Short mmCIF file of C-alpha atoms in Angstrom, two decimals:
data_model
loop_
_atom_site.label_atom_id
_atom_site.label_comp_id
_atom_site.label_asym_id
_atom_site.label_seq_id
_atom_site.Cartn_x
_atom_site.Cartn_y
_atom_site.Cartn_z
CA MET A 222 -0.06 0.08 -0.24
CA ASN A 223 1.42 3.45 -0.65
CA PRO A 224 1.44 5.54 2.17
CA ASP A 225 0.95 8.58 0.54
CA LEU A 226 -2.12 7.44 -0.27
CA MET A 227 -2.98 6.46 2.95
CA SER A 228 -2.64 9.94 4.74
CA GLN A 229 -4.80 11.39 1.77
CA LEU A 230 -8.08 9.40 3.81
CA ARG A 231 -10.53 10.74 6.08
CA ASP A 232 -11.91 9.37 9.42
CA ILE A 233 -15.47 8.27 9.39
CA HIS A 234 -18.67 10.46 10.29
CA ALA A 235 -21.98 10.87 11.32
CA ALA A 236 -24.21 12.08 9.04
CA ALA A 237 -25.96 15.76 9.97
CA PRO A 238 -29.12 15.27 12.37
CA VAL A 239 -32.35 15.17 10.60
CA PRO A 240 -33.77 18.98 10.92
CA TRP A 241 -37.00 18.81 12.41
CA TRP A 242 -38.11 22.29 10.09
CA PRO A 243 -39.16 21.88 7.30
CA PRO A 244 -41.19 19.49 8.25
CA ALA A 245 -41.78 16.49 5.15
CA PRO A 246 -44.80 16.82 2.92
CA GLY A 247 -46.92 14.19 3.78
CA TRP A 248 -46.95 16.67 7.33
CA TRP A 249 -47.97 19.92 5.55
CA VAL A 250 -50.75 17.32 4.15
CA LEU A 251 -51.98 16.14 7.37
CA ALA A 252 -51.45 19.33 8.93
CA LEU A 253 -54.15 21.08 6.13
CA LEU A 254 -56.62 17.76 6.52
CA LEU A 255 -56.28 18.44 10.31
CA LEU A 256 -56.98 21.87 10.24
CA VAL A 257 -60.25 21.74 7.35
CA LEU A 258 -61.71 18.84 10.07
CA LEU A 259 -61.51 21.17 13.06
CA GLY A 260 -62.78 24.17 11.36
CA TRP A 261 -65.75 21.92 10.28
CA LEU A 262 -65.74 20.49 13.31
CA GLY A 263 -65.95 23.91 15.07
CA ARG A 264 -68.98 24.96 12.56
CA ARG A 265 -71.18 22.13 13.41
CA LEU A 266 -70.42 22.41 17.23
CA LEU A 267 -71.31 26.20 16.69
CA ALA A 268 -74.42 25.06 14.55
CA ARG A 269 -75.88 23.00 17.45
CA PHE A 270 -74.86 25.00 20.63
CA ARG A 271 -77.17 27.71 18.75
CA VAL A 272 -80.04 25.57 17.74
CA TYR A 273 -79.64 24.81 21.47
CA GLN A 274 -79.87 28.64 22.43
CA ARG A 275 -83.05 29.36 20.40
CA ARG A 276 -84.84 26.17 21.72
CA LYS A 277 -84.05 27.16 25.26
CA GLN A 278 -84.95 30.97 24.31
CA MET A 279 -88.74 29.32 22.50
CA LEU A 280 -89.36 27.12 25.56
CA GLY A 281 -89.07 30.70 28.09
CA TRP A 282 -91.60 31.51 25.78
CA VAL A 283 -93.76 28.93 27.27
CA GLU A 284 -92.75 29.70 30.61
CA HIS A 285 -93.65 32.96 30.55
CA LEU A 286 -96.69 32.82 29.04
CA ASN A 287 -97.54 30.12 31.39
CA ALA A 288 -96.74 32.71 34.46
CA ASN A 289 -98.42 35.44 32.86
CA ILE A 290 -101.82 34.72 31.70
CA ASP A 291 -103.95 32.61 33.19
CA PRO A 292 -105.60 29.84 30.64
CA ARG A 293 -108.48 29.88 33.12
CA ARG A 294 -109.26 34.32 33.12
CA ASP A 295 -108.02 34.63 30.03
CA PRO A 296 -108.11 31.87 27.62
CA GLN A 297 -108.41 33.30 23.90
CA ALA A 298 -105.12 35.36 24.76
CA TYR A 299 -104.07 32.26 26.20
CA LEU A 300 -104.35 30.35 22.76
CA SER A 301 -103.58 32.68 20.55
CA THR A 302 -99.84 32.96 21.41
CA LEU A 303 -99.57 29.57 22.24
CA ASN A 304 -101.03 29.91 18.36
CA ARG A 305 -98.36 32.48 17.53
CA ILE A 306 -95.74 30.12 19.74
CA PHE A 307 -96.40 27.57 17.28
CA LYS A 308 -96.65 29.78 13.82
CA LEU A 309 -92.76 31.02 14.75
CA VAL A 310 -91.72 27.84 15.70
CA ALA A 311 -93.29 26.39 12.10
CA MET A 312 -92.08 29.19 9.59
CA ARG A 313 -88.34 28.89 11.40
CA ALA A 314 -88.42 24.49 10.53
CA PHE A 315 -90.38 24.70 7.11
CA PRO A 316 -89.45 27.91 5.48
CA ASN A 317 -90.26 26.10 1.80
CA GLN A 318 -93.50 25.50 3.21
CA GLN A 319 -97.00 28.51 2.83
CA CYS A 320 -96.97 27.54 6.61
CA ALA A 321 -97.40 31.33 7.74
CA ALA A 322 -100.71 31.83 5.64
CA LEU A 323 -102.57 28.80 7.00
CA ASN A 324 -105.49 29.31 9.45
CA GLY A 325 -108.26 27.30 10.86
CA GLN A 326 -108.46 23.78 10.38
CA ASP A 327 -105.73 23.69 7.49
CA TRP A 328 -103.59 25.30 10.60
CA VAL A 329 -104.57 22.71 13.04
CA ASN A 330 -104.51 19.68 10.56
CA PHE A 331 -100.38 20.78 9.63
CA LEU A 332 -99.43 21.03 12.94
CA ILE A 333 -101.03 17.43 13.38
CA GLU A 334 -99.42 16.05 10.66
CA ASN A 335 -95.75 17.72 11.27
CA MET A 336 -96.18 17.02 14.93
CA GLY A 337 -94.69 13.25 15.06
CA LYS A 338 -96.67 10.30 17.21
CA SER A 339 -98.08 11.89 19.57
CA PRO A 340 -101.26 10.43 20.97
CA SER A 341 -102.85 13.88 22.31
CA ALA A 342 -101.88 16.08 19.07
CA GLU A 343 -106.01 16.42 18.31
CA SER A 344 -106.25 18.64 21.69
CA LEU A 345 -104.39 20.87 18.65
CA GLY A 346 -108.30 21.66 17.20
CA VAL A 347 -108.76 23.84 19.56
CA LEU A 348 -106.33 26.11 18.53
CA ALA A 349 -108.34 26.76 14.90
CA THR A 350 -111.88 28.34 17.06
CA GLY A 351 -110.45 28.85 20.23
CA PRO A 352 -108.90 32.31 19.76
CA TYR A 353 -112.27 33.47 18.65
CA ASP A 354 -114.72 31.26 21.09
CA PRO A 355 -116.40 32.88 24.45
CA ALA A 356 -115.55 30.17 26.18
CA PRO A 357 -112.81 27.45 24.57
CA THR A 358 -112.62 24.31 27.03
CA PHE A 359 -108.99 22.89 26.12
CA ASP A 360 -106.12 21.63 28.98
CA PRO A 361 -103.30 24.53 29.36
CA GLN A 362 -100.89 21.77 30.95
CA LEU A 363 -101.53 19.53 27.52
CA MET A 364 -101.46 22.35 25.35
CA SER A 365 -97.98 23.72 26.84
CA GLU A 366 -96.50 20.24 26.96
CA LEU A 367 -97.31 19.86 23.27
CA THR A 368 -96.09 23.46 22.69
CA ARG A 369 -92.96 22.25 24.08
CA ASN A 370 -93.26 18.83 22.44
CA TRP A 371 -93.23 21.29 18.74
CA ILE A 372 -90.04 23.42 20.12
CA ARG A 373 -88.61 20.39 20.58
CA GLN A 374 -88.91 18.95 17.43
CA HIS A 375 -89.09 21.81 14.94
CA GLY A 376 -87.45 24.51 17.12
#
């Protein structure tokens, strides 16, 4: 062996450590997907929170009605206000249907049809004539509960 050539050789050295920045393209894609997923999840949670807040407010209307209007002393005002709550919820839940123009038995049929499987939904018939009847007969507790169910389903 030639001693000259041996002097030209260098010692073995380790490779430089892999830097943590910039990350590989796969990490960028993963970060982008995670960001999109978090944005979508945030929007869904915000939408659910808004629905919860809206339903809570609407249920508060029923509580306010029960606290301020006595159905035995002023049944027409009570039924009229309940009808207004039903109408507001329906216009929000069914924007493409012309439920705002419905009245009388057509309105009651619309409510019963969209109420779901409630056996006491037939009691809503008082909303068609009750606000105009001098002495309507109805169960205020049942009407309040039907209104709460309507809000929970469609509010």
